[in-house]
mmCIF file of C-alpha atoms in Angstrom:
data_model
loop_
_atom_site.group_PDB
_atom_site.id
_atom_site.type_symbol
_atom_site.label_atom_id
_atom_site.label_comp_id
_atom_site.label_asym_id
_atom_site.label_seq_id
_atom_site.Cartn_x
_atom_site.Cartn_y
_atom_site.Cartn_z
ATOM 1 C CA ALA P 1 -3.479 99.436 -62.132
ATOM 2 C CA GLN P 2 -6.098 100.580 -64.628
ATOM 3 C CA ARG P 3 -7.395 103.160 -62.170
ATOM 4 C CA ALA P 4 -3.953 104.641 -61.600
ATOM 5 C CA GLY P 5 -2.720 104.316 -65.174
ATOM 6 C CA VAL P 6 -5.769 105.460 -67.114
ATOM 7 C CA LEU P 7 -7.106 108.226 -64.928
ATOM 8 C CA ALA P 8 -4.233 109.567 -62.861
ATOM 9 C CA ARG P 9 -1.697 110.313 -65.592
ATOM 10 C CA PRO P 10 -2.351 114.092 -65.785
ATOM 11 C CA VAL P 11 -1.903 114.545 -62.055
ATOM 12 C CA GLY P 12 1.297 112.552 -61.989
ATOM 13 C CA ARG P 13 2.790 114.396 -64.972
ATOM 14 C CA THR P 14 2.142 117.853 -63.577
ATOM 15 C CA GLY P 15 3.456 117.597 -60.079
ATOM 16 C CA GLY P 16 0.508 116.833 -57.812
ATOM 17 C CA THR P 17 1.699 115.096 -54.656
ATOM 18 C CA VAL P 18 0.291 111.780 -53.481
ATOM 19 C CA SER P 19 -2.081 112.157 -50.532
ATOM 20 C CA THR P 20 -2.073 110.137 -47.328
ATOM 21 C CA HIS P 21 -5.852 110.525 -47.070
ATOM 22 C CA PRO P 22 -7.473 107.187 -47.985
ATOM 23 C CA ALA P 23 -9.939 108.779 -50.430
ATOM 24 C CA VAL P 24 -7.569 111.253 -52.124
ATOM 25 C CA ASP P 25 -5.125 110.416 -54.917
ATOM 26 C CA ALA P 26 -3.312 113.745 -55.241
ATOM 27 C CA VAL P 27 -3.128 117.084 -53.451
ATOM 28 C CA THR P 28 -2.098 120.503 -54.734
ATOM 29 C CA PRO P 29 -2.408 123.960 -53.169
ATOM 30 C CA LYS P 30 -5.705 124.401 -55.059
ATOM 31 C CA ALA P 31 -7.350 120.981 -55.136
ATOM 32 C CA MET P 32 -7.682 117.493 -53.751
ATOM 33 C CA VAL P 33 -8.093 115.029 -56.624
ATOM 34 C CA VAL P 34 -10.046 111.805 -56.143
ATOM 35 C CA ILE P 35 -10.066 109.112 -58.837
ATOM 36 C CA GLN P 36 -13.158 106.910 -59.021
ATOM 37 C CA ASP P 37 -13.756 104.124 -61.557
ATOM 38 C CA ARG P 38 -17.186 102.742 -60.736
ATOM 39 C CA VAL P 39 -20.662 102.785 -62.257
ATOM 40 C CA VAL P 40 -22.239 104.983 -59.559
ATOM 41 C CA VAL P 41 -20.078 107.206 -57.368
ATOM 42 C CA PRO P 42 -21.771 107.953 -54.026
ATOM 43 C CA PHE P 43 -20.946 110.547 -51.407
ATOM 44 C CA SER P 44 -19.146 108.017 -49.231
ATOM 45 C CA GLN P 45 -17.842 108.613 -45.727
ATOM 46 C CA TRP P 46 -14.333 108.907 -47.127
ATOM 47 C CA LEU P 47 -15.455 111.574 -49.603
ATOM 48 C CA ALA P 48 -17.323 113.357 -46.830
ATOM 49 C CA ASP P 49 -14.112 113.496 -44.811
ATOM 50 C CA ALA P 50 -12.142 114.626 -47.877
ATOM 51 C CA LEU P 51 -14.660 117.442 -48.424
ATOM 52 C CA ARG P 52 -14.220 118.500 -44.800
ATOM 53 C CA VAL P 53 -10.445 118.675 -45.293
ATOM 54 C CA CYS P 54 -10.952 120.665 -48.515
ATOM 55 C CA THR P 55 -13.217 123.134 -46.747
ATOM 56 C CA GLU P 56 -10.770 123.610 -43.889
ATOM 57 C CA SER P 57 -7.792 124.069 -46.235
ATOM 58 C CA GLY P 58 -9.530 126.189 -48.887
ATOM 59 C CA ARG P 59 -9.088 123.596 -51.627
ATOM 60 C CA GLY P 60 -11.545 122.345 -54.211
ATOM 61 C CA LEU P 61 -12.650 118.714 -54.365
ATOM 62 C CA GLN P 62 -12.241 117.333 -57.888
ATOM 63 C CA ILE P 63 -13.498 113.839 -58.658
ATOM 64 C CA VAL P 64 -12.157 112.192 -61.831
ATOM 65 C CA THR P 65 -14.207 109.423 -63.471
ATOM 66 C CA PRO P 66 -14.453 107.639 -66.834
ATOM 67 C CA LEU P 67 -17.367 108.205 -69.196
ATOM 68 C CA HIS P 68 -19.441 105.308 -67.884
ATOM 69 C CA SER P 69 -19.679 106.663 -64.321
ATOM 70 C CA ARG P 70 -22.707 108.371 -62.806
ATOM 71 C CA LEU P 71 -22.984 110.483 -59.661
ATOM 72 C CA SER P 72 -25.458 110.042 -56.832
ATOM 73 C CA MET P 73 -27.730 113.002 -56.191
ATOM 74 C CA PRO P 74 -26.054 114.129 -52.906
ATOM 75 C CA LEU P 75 -22.631 114.047 -54.558
ATOM 76 C CA ARG P 76 -23.955 115.989 -57.567
ATOM 77 C CA LEU P 77 -25.267 118.721 -55.287
ATOM 78 C CA ILE P 78 -21.941 118.948 -53.481
ATOM 79 C CA LEU P 79 -19.869 119.107 -56.668
ATOM 80 C CA SER P 80 -22.030 121.902 -58.065
ATOM 81 C CA GLY P 81 -20.698 124.140 -55.295
ATOM 82 C CA PRO P 82 -17.764 126.558 -55.584
ATOM 83 C CA ASN P 83 -14.239 125.213 -56.176
ATOM 84 C CA SER P 84 -15.417 121.623 -56.687
ATOM 85 C CA ARG P 85 -15.757 119.789 -59.984
ATOM 86 C CA TRP P 86 -16.712 116.505 -61.650
ATOM 87 C CA VAL P 87 -13.905 115.751 -64.109
ATOM 88 C CA VAL P 88 -14.796 113.215 -66.810
ATOM 89 C CA ARG P 89 -12.099 111.548 -68.876
ATOM 90 C CA ASP P 90 -13.043 111.000 -72.518
ATOM 91 C CA ASP P 91 -10.589 108.442 -73.899
ATOM 92 C CA THR P 92 -12.067 108.695 -77.395
ATOM 93 C CA ALA P 93 -11.469 112.433 -77.695
ATOM 94 C CA GLY P 94 -8.368 112.319 -75.537
ATOM 95 C CA GLY P 95 -9.403 115.017 -73.089
ATOM 96 C CA TYR P 96 -11.428 115.971 -70.055
ATOM 97 C CA TYR P 97 -14.639 117.870 -69.428
ATOM 98 C CA ASP P 98 -16.921 118.952 -66.599
ATOM 99 C CA GLY P 99 -19.596 116.290 -66.227
ATOM 100 C CA LEU P 100 -22.195 118.793 -64.982
ATOM 101 C CA THR P 101 -21.668 121.590 -67.501
ATOM 102 C CA GLY P 102 -19.911 120.005 -70.506
ATOM 103 C CA VAL P 103 -17.098 122.565 -70.398
ATOM 104 C CA PRO P 104 -13.781 121.140 -71.714
ATOM 105 C CA LEU P 105 -11.118 120.971 -69.005
ATOM 106 C CA GLN P 106 -7.356 120.811 -68.776
ATOM 107 C CA TRP P 107 -4.863 120.289 -65.970
ATOM 108 C CA ASP P 108 -2.967 123.523 -65.228
ATOM 109 C CA GLY P 109 -0.518 122.060 -62.720
ATOM 110 C CA SER P 110 -2.704 122.695 -59.676
ATOM 111 C CA ALA P 111 -6.263 121.826 -60.697
ATOM 112 C CA PHE P 112 -8.538 120.966 -63.584
ATOM 113 C CA VAL P 113 -9.680 124.264 -65.107
ATOM 114 C CA PRO P 114 -11.753 125.237 -68.178
ATOM 115 C CA VAL P 115 -9.984 125.351 -71.520
ATOM 116 C CA GLN P 116 -9.885 129.091 -72.227
ATOM 117 C CA ASP P 117 -10.238 128.942 -76.007
ATOM 118 C CA ALA P 118 -12.913 126.235 -76.058
ATOM 119 C CA ARG P 119 -15.961 127.358 -78.046
ATOM 120 C CA ASP P 120 -18.293 124.392 -77.636
ATOM 121 C CA TYR P 121 -19.319 121.623 -75.275
ATOM 122 C CA ALA P 122 -17.214 118.480 -75.084
ATOM 123 C CA PRO P 123 -18.444 116.024 -77.772
ATOM 124 C CA ALA P 124 -19.266 113.257 -75.276
ATOM 125 C CA TYR P 125 -21.440 115.643 -73.242
ATOM 126 C CA THR P 126 -23.855 116.068 -76.154
ATOM 127 C CA THR P 127 -24.297 112.337 -76.886
ATOM 128 C CA ARG P 128 -27.578 110.620 -76.073
ATOM 129 C CA PRO P 129 -28.114 109.388 -72.483
ATOM 130 C CA THR P 130 -27.734 105.660 -71.920
ATOM 131 C CA ASP P 131 -31.175 105.190 -70.335
ATOM 132 C CA LEU P 132 -34.714 106.554 -70.463
ATOM 133 C CA ILE P 133 -35.052 110.102 -69.203
ATOM 134 C CA GLY P 134 -37.983 111.055 -67.006
ATOM 135 C CA ALA P 135 -38.274 114.019 -64.662
ATOM 136 C CA GLN P 136 -36.805 115.038 -61.336
ATOM 137 C CA LEU P 137 -38.878 117.232 -59.042
ATOM 138 C CA THR P 138 -36.666 119.308 -56.732
ATOM 139 C CA LEU P 139 -37.993 121.039 -53.632
ATOM 140 C CA ALA P 140 -35.444 123.279 -51.921
ATOM 141 C CA PHE P 141 -36.852 124.686 -48.711
ATOM 142 C CA GLN P 142 -36.098 126.106 -45.295
ATOM 143 C CA VAL P 143 -38.108 125.718 -42.111
ATOM 144 C CA ARG P 144 -37.339 127.233 -38.735
ATOM 145 C CA GLN P 145 -37.854 125.905 -35.233
ATOM 146 C CA GLU P 146 -38.523 128.817 -32.905
ATOM 147 C CA PRO P 147 -36.155 129.573 -29.967
ATOM 148 C CA GLN P 148 -38.652 128.623 -27.278
ATOM 149 C CA ARG P 149 -38.827 125.169 -28.823
ATOM 150 C CA GLN P 150 -35.096 124.542 -29.191
ATOM 151 C CA ASP P 151 -35.081 122.152 -26.236
ATOM 152 C CA GLN P 152 -37.827 120.168 -27.967
ATOM 153 C CA THR P 153 -35.888 118.990 -31.001
ATOM 154 C CA GLU P 154 -38.204 116.069 -31.798
ATOM 155 C CA PRO P 155 -39.900 118.065 -34.618
ATOM 156 C CA LEU P 156 -36.595 118.213 -36.545
ATOM 157 C CA GLY P 157 -37.173 116.478 -39.855
ATOM 158 C CA ALA P 158 -40.967 116.683 -39.678
ATOM 159 C CA ALA P 159 -41.192 118.845 -42.810
ATOM 160 C CA VAL P 160 -39.177 116.556 -45.079
ATOM 161 C CA GLU P 161 -41.026 113.570 -43.622
ATOM 162 C CA GLN P 162 -44.364 115.156 -44.505
ATOM 163 C CA LEU P 163 -43.341 116.018 -48.072
ATOM 164 C CA CYS P 164 -41.748 112.636 -48.675
ATOM 165 C CA LEU P 165 -44.925 110.927 -47.496
ATOM 166 C CA SER P 166 -47.081 113.105 -49.774
ATOM 167 C CA LEU P 167 -44.940 112.591 -52.874
ATOM 168 C CA THR P 168 -43.810 108.958 -52.547
ATOM 169 C CA GLY P 169 -46.381 107.341 -50.259
ATOM 170 C CA GLN P 170 -43.883 106.679 -47.454
ATOM 171 C CA GLU P 171 -41.784 108.643 -45.022
ATOM 172 C CA PRO P 172 -37.986 108.554 -45.505
ATOM 173 C CA ALA P 173 -36.480 105.103 -45.101
ATOM 174 C CA GLY P 174 -33.084 106.146 -43.781
ATOM 175 C CA TRP P 175 -30.596 108.871 -43.009
ATOM 176 C CA GLY P 176 -26.876 109.228 -42.481
ATOM 177 C CA THR P 177 -23.897 111.558 -42.560
ATOM 178 C CA ALA P 178 -22.804 110.039 -45.890
ATOM 179 C CA GLU P 179 -23.917 107.409 -48.403
ATOM 180 C CA PRO P 180 -25.230 104.815 -48.005
ATOM 181 C CA ALA P 181 -27.688 106.081 -45.396
ATOM 182 C CA ALA P 182 -26.933 103.660 -42.585
ATOM 183 C CA ASN P 183 -29.654 104.589 -40.082
ATOM 184 C CA LEU P 184 -33.370 103.872 -40.107
ATOM 185 C CA TRP P 185 -35.450 107.042 -40.235
ATOM 186 C CA ARG P 186 -36.381 108.136 -36.722
ATOM 187 C CA ARG P 187 -36.700 111.846 -36.041
ATOM 188 C CA ASN P 188 -35.676 111.369 -32.412
ATOM 189 C CA ASP P 189 -32.349 109.943 -33.611
ATOM 190 C CA VAL P 190 -31.817 112.898 -35.961
ATOM 191 C CA ALA P 191 -32.560 115.284 -33.076
ATOM 192 C CA GLY P 192 -30.146 113.386 -30.841
ATOM 193 C CA LEU P 193 -27.287 113.774 -33.335
ATOM 194 C CA TYR P 194 -28.064 117.458 -33.702
ATOM 195 C CA ARG P 195 -27.957 117.982 -29.909
ATOM 196 C CA ARG P 196 -24.609 116.192 -29.625
ATOM 197 C CA ARG P 197 -23.061 118.292 -32.390
ATOM 198 C CA ALA P 198 -24.529 121.702 -31.531
ATOM 199 C CA PRO P 199 -23.470 124.463 -31.848
ATOM 200 C CA ARG P 200 -21.841 122.995 -34.944
ATOM 201 C CA ALA P 201 -24.024 122.511 -38.013
ATOM 202 C CA THR P 202 -25.146 118.989 -38.891
ATOM 203 C CA TRP P 203 -25.345 117.818 -42.511
ATOM 204 C CA LEU P 204 -27.338 114.697 -43.388
ATOM 205 C CA THR P 205 -28.351 112.700 -46.415
ATOM 206 C CA LEU P 206 -31.829 111.167 -46.648
ATOM 207 C CA VAL P 207 -33.205 108.295 -48.710
ATOM 208 C CA GLY P 208 -36.862 107.614 -49.474
ATOM 209 C CA GLY P 209 -38.596 104.275 -49.324
ATOM 210 C CA GLY P 210 -41.792 104.840 -51.300
ATOM 211 C CA ARG P 211 -43.062 104.038 -54.777
ATOM 212 C CA ARG P 212 -40.775 106.639 -56.342
ATOM 213 C CA ALA P 213 -37.079 107.229 -55.813
ATOM 214 C CA ALA P 214 -36.451 110.074 -53.375
ATOM 215 C CA LEU P 215 -33.190 111.443 -52.050
ATOM 216 C CA GLY P 216 -32.419 114.506 -50.024
ATOM 217 C CA THR P 217 -29.901 116.480 -48.046
ATOM 218 C CA MET P 218 -30.557 118.348 -44.815
ATOM 219 C CA LEU P 219 -28.469 120.970 -43.051
ATOM 220 C CA LEU P 220 -29.381 121.694 -39.423
ATOM 221 C CA THR P 221 -27.952 125.005 -38.233
ATOM 222 C CA PRO P 222 -28.457 126.662 -34.833
ATOM 223 C CA SER P 223 -29.093 130.396 -34.969
ATOM 224 C CA GLN P 224 -30.548 133.211 -32.866
ATOM 225 C CA ALA P 225 -33.846 132.678 -34.669
ATOM 226 C CA GLY P 226 -33.924 128.989 -33.724
ATOM 227 C CA VAL P 227 -32.877 125.862 -35.580
ATOM 228 C CA GLU P 228 -32.736 126.298 -39.334
ATOM 229 C CA GLU P 229 -33.516 123.232 -41.446
ATOM 230 C CA THR P 230 -32.273 123.693 -45.010
ATOM 231 C CA VAL P 231 -33.425 120.791 -47.150
ATOM 232 C CA THR P 232 -33.184 119.725 -50.774
ATOM 233 C CA LEU P 233 -35.571 116.885 -51.619
ATOM 234 C CA VAL P 234 -35.517 115.329 -55.099
ATOM 235 C CA VAL P 235 -38.142 112.854 -56.333
ATOM 236 C CA GLY P 236 -37.742 110.848 -59.545
ATOM 237 C CA TYR P 237 -40.524 110.217 -62.056
ATOM 238 C CA PRO P 238 -40.391 107.744 -64.977
ATOM 239 C CA PRO P 239 -41.484 109.050 -68.401
ATOM 240 C CA ASP P 240 -45.033 107.709 -67.916
ATOM 241 C CA ASP P 241 -45.459 109.190 -64.413
ATOM 242 C CA ARG P 242 -46.336 112.884 -64.223
ATOM 243 C CA PRO P 243 -45.162 115.018 -61.283
ATOM 244 C CA PRO P 244 -48.090 116.534 -59.306
ATOM 245 C CA ILE P 245 -47.432 120.119 -60.333
ATOM 246 C CA ALA P 246 -51.041 121.297 -59.895
ATOM 247 C CA ALA P 247 -51.223 119.782 -56.390
ATOM 248 C CA LEU P 248 -48.063 121.450 -55.062
ATOM 249 C CA PRO P 249 -49.734 124.635 -53.692
ATOM 250 C CA THR P 250 -52.104 122.487 -51.604
ATOM 251 C CA LEU P 251 -49.324 120.201 -50.322
ATOM 252 C CA ILE P 252 -47.111 123.129 -49.429
ATOM 253 C CA GLY P 253 -50.019 125.029 -47.865
ATOM 254 C CA VAL P 254 -50.530 122.161 -45.416
ATOM 255 C CA LEU P 255 -46.804 122.217 -44.690
ATOM 256 C CA ALA P 256 -46.872 125.987 -44.082
ATOM 257 C CA VAL P 257 -49.639 125.609 -41.489
ATOM 258 C CA GLU P 258 -47.951 122.776 -39.601
ATOM 259 C CA GLN P 259 -44.335 123.993 -39.842
ATOM 260 C CA ARG P 260 -42.737 127.429 -39.781
ATOM 261 C CA LEU P 261 -41.933 127.570 -43.479
ATOM 262 C CA VAL P 262 -39.474 130.293 -44.447
ATOM 263 C CA SER P 263 -39.358 129.550 -48.169
ATOM 264 C CA LEU P 264 -39.696 126.746 -50.693
ATOM 265 C CA PHE P 265 -38.604 126.705 -54.317
ATOM 266 C CA ALA P 266 -39.912 124.006 -56.664
ATOM 267 C CA GLN P 267 -38.414 123.215 -60.044
ATOM 268 C CA LEU P 268 -38.498 120.374 -62.551
ATOM 269 C CA MET P 269 -35.712 119.081 -64.735
ATOM 270 C CA PRO P 270 -35.248 116.164 -67.111
ATOM 271 C CA GLY P 271 -33.277 113.328 -65.553
ATOM 272 C CA ARG P 272 -33.024 109.670 -64.726
ATOM 273 C CA PRO P 273 -35.836 108.403 -62.483
ATOM 274 C CA ASP P 274 -33.246 106.703 -60.244
ATOM 275 C CA LEU P 275 -31.823 110.199 -59.520
ATOM 276 C CA THR P 276 -28.285 109.393 -60.633
ATOM 277 C CA THR P 277 -26.596 111.813 -63.043
ATOM 278 C CA GLU P 278 -24.799 110.919 -66.262
ATOM 279 C CA PRO P 279 -22.085 113.213 -67.661
ATOM 280 C CA ARG P 280 -24.377 114.144 -70.544
ATOM 281 C CA TRP P 281 -26.839 116.886 -71.465
ATOM 282 C CA VAL P 282 -30.445 115.901 -70.742
ATOM 283 C CA GLY P 283 -32.142 119.310 -70.634
ATOM 284 C CA SER P 284 -32.509 122.432 -68.536
ATOM 285 C CA PRO P 285 -34.408 122.866 -65.265
ATOM 286 C CA ALA P 286 -37.382 125.199 -65.180
ATOM 287 C CA PRO P 287 -39.230 126.703 -62.200
ATOM 288 C CA ILE P 288 -42.661 125.667 -60.983
ATOM 289 C CA GLY P 289 -43.243 128.017 -58.086
ATOM 290 C CA MET P 290 -42.046 129.478 -54.841
ATOM 291 C CA ALA P 291 -43.642 129.697 -51.409
ATOM 292 C CA VAL P 292 -42.613 132.540 -49.114
ATOM 293 C CA GLY P 293 -43.545 132.763 -45.447
ATOM 294 C CA GLY P 294 -43.005 135.193 -42.594
ATOM 295 C CA ALA P 295 -43.238 138.940 -43.131
ATOM 296 C CA ALA P 296 -42.630 138.536 -46.863
ATOM 297 C CA GLY P 297 -45.591 136.157 -46.963
ATOM 298 C CA ARG P 298 -48.005 138.991 -46.179
ATOM 299 C CA VAL P 299 -47.333 141.251 -49.182
ATOM 300 C CA ALA P 300 -47.722 139.897 -52.714
ATOM 301 C CA ALA P 301 -45.105 140.640 -55.360
ATOM 302 C CA PRO P 302 -46.324 142.857 -58.207
ATOM 303 C CA GLY P 303 -46.283 141.243 -61.613
ATOM 304 C CA VAL P 304 -46.083 137.638 -60.352
ATOM 305 C CA PRO P 305 -49.274 135.603 -59.778
ATOM 306 C CA GLY P 306 -49.597 134.719 -56.077
ATOM 307 C CA GLN P 307 -52.092 133.160 -53.689
ATOM 308 C CA GLN P 308 -52.275 132.767 -49.933
ATOM 309 C CA ILE P 309 -51.782 129.119 -48.925
ATOM 310 C CA GLY P 310 -51.097 129.533 -45.183
ATOM 311 C CA ASP P 311 -53.385 130.709 -42.388
ATOM 312 C CA MET P 312 -53.556 133.771 -40.128
ATOM 313 C CA GLN P 313 -50.807 132.421 -37.867
ATOM 314 C CA SER P 314 -48.647 131.212 -40.756
ATOM 315 C CA PRO P 315 -49.025 133.684 -43.655
ATOM 316 C CA THR P 316 -47.517 132.155 -46.778
ATOM 317 C CA ILE P 317 -47.804 133.148 -50.431
ATOM 318 C CA TRP P 318 -47.401 130.676 -53.279
ATOM 319 C CA TYR P 319 -46.092 132.270 -56.472
ATOM 320 C CA ASP P 320 -46.865 130.438 -59.702
ATOM 321 C CA LEU P 321 -43.736 130.672 -61.858
ATOM 322 C CA GLY P 322 -44.342 128.097 -64.594
ATOM 323 C CA ASP P 323 -45.032 124.503 -65.549
ATOM 324 C CA GLY P 324 -41.516 123.224 -64.868
ATOM 325 C CA ARG P 325 -40.793 122.888 -68.578
ATOM 326 C CA SER P 326 -40.801 126.404 -70.057
ATOM 327 C CA PRO P 327 -37.721 128.629 -69.529
ATOM 328 C CA ASP P 328 -40.037 131.675 -69.434
ATOM 329 C CA GLY P 329 -40.554 130.971 -65.733
ATOM 330 C CA TRP P 330 -37.059 132.234 -64.969
ATOM 331 C CA GLN P 331 -38.144 135.790 -65.893
ATOM 332 C CA ARG P 332 -40.938 135.645 -63.299
ATOM 333 C CA TYR P 333 -38.439 134.168 -60.845
ATOM 334 C CA GLN P 334 -36.132 137.154 -61.320
ATOM 335 C CA LEU P 335 -39.004 139.584 -60.749
ATOM 336 C CA LEU P 336 -39.958 137.732 -57.580
ATOM 337 C CA MET P 337 -36.408 137.737 -56.229
ATOM 338 C CA GLN P 338 -36.147 141.492 -56.803
ATOM 339 C CA HIS P 339 -39.321 141.942 -54.738
ATOM 340 C CA LEU P 340 -38.104 139.652 -51.952
ATOM 341 C CA ARG P 341 -34.715 141.352 -51.694
ATOM 342 C CA ALA P 342 -36.543 144.635 -51.109
ATOM 343 C CA SER P 343 -38.963 143.107 -48.565
ATOM 344 C CA PRO P 344 -38.429 142.868 -44.769
ATOM 345 C CA ALA P 345 -36.952 139.593 -43.504
#
């Protein structure tokens, strides 16, 4: 009753229709609205199916929560995409705001949209976090399995396994198509699911099992160039535990030699060490560096410090962009991206 009465009133007042999908509370031509009243909202199997329906129908997925809720890392990544939104209800102020950006929101009859005349963040977004804030190291990378090795899919997942082991002390503990990750980590099992689903893409969530919290997402996509593994791996660090920024070029250089690394972007942002996200401002991300392989890994970008970290067979350049804390690194990032856009693939 509280869930329906406290959170669903705007949808009911403005004409959204009740959905027959078990995870969805209302549907409009623009959005599917899901109401969640729990401490941590994960990317459950029901939400995964709702997102699939949204994608197929061209709708946005909008999840409505109270102030005390937090999002899991995979769900945060998904809701930062186009047409989707984390809607936070602030009972004190009597309104809504985007939990990831702080932008005040209103219901326009079809979806939650930004308040056009709003000139500031929602008040609740700028309040202090409820727990200690450490750092979250994010590695977003792509590796490619060459066509002649497509029938040997056992190496799928080797790159994220290697990085997880280096950063947490253990390989991933589990994987799944939603949260919680229901399967023990075995790369042969991941390869088996990929083979059964090909030529469709396979999306997975990963969970670490080491001394630091680690979560990730992996998209396996068949292409003419082979199997593309697009991975986002996030590792949490308490305030008294420093991320190994200086060691990253060495770790990634080993990865570049053993895997066909296309690119890797490393950044650091303030955040909870358990990798959940509160609907509050904790600070901005800042870049650490970027590794570029292939043809672009043979020619350094002018104006951005770079060093070779691969070998003759796997040329890879590591570009030092910053310390993960200074926003000045984004200027070097822009220069690097201009160079890469003009470089051969």
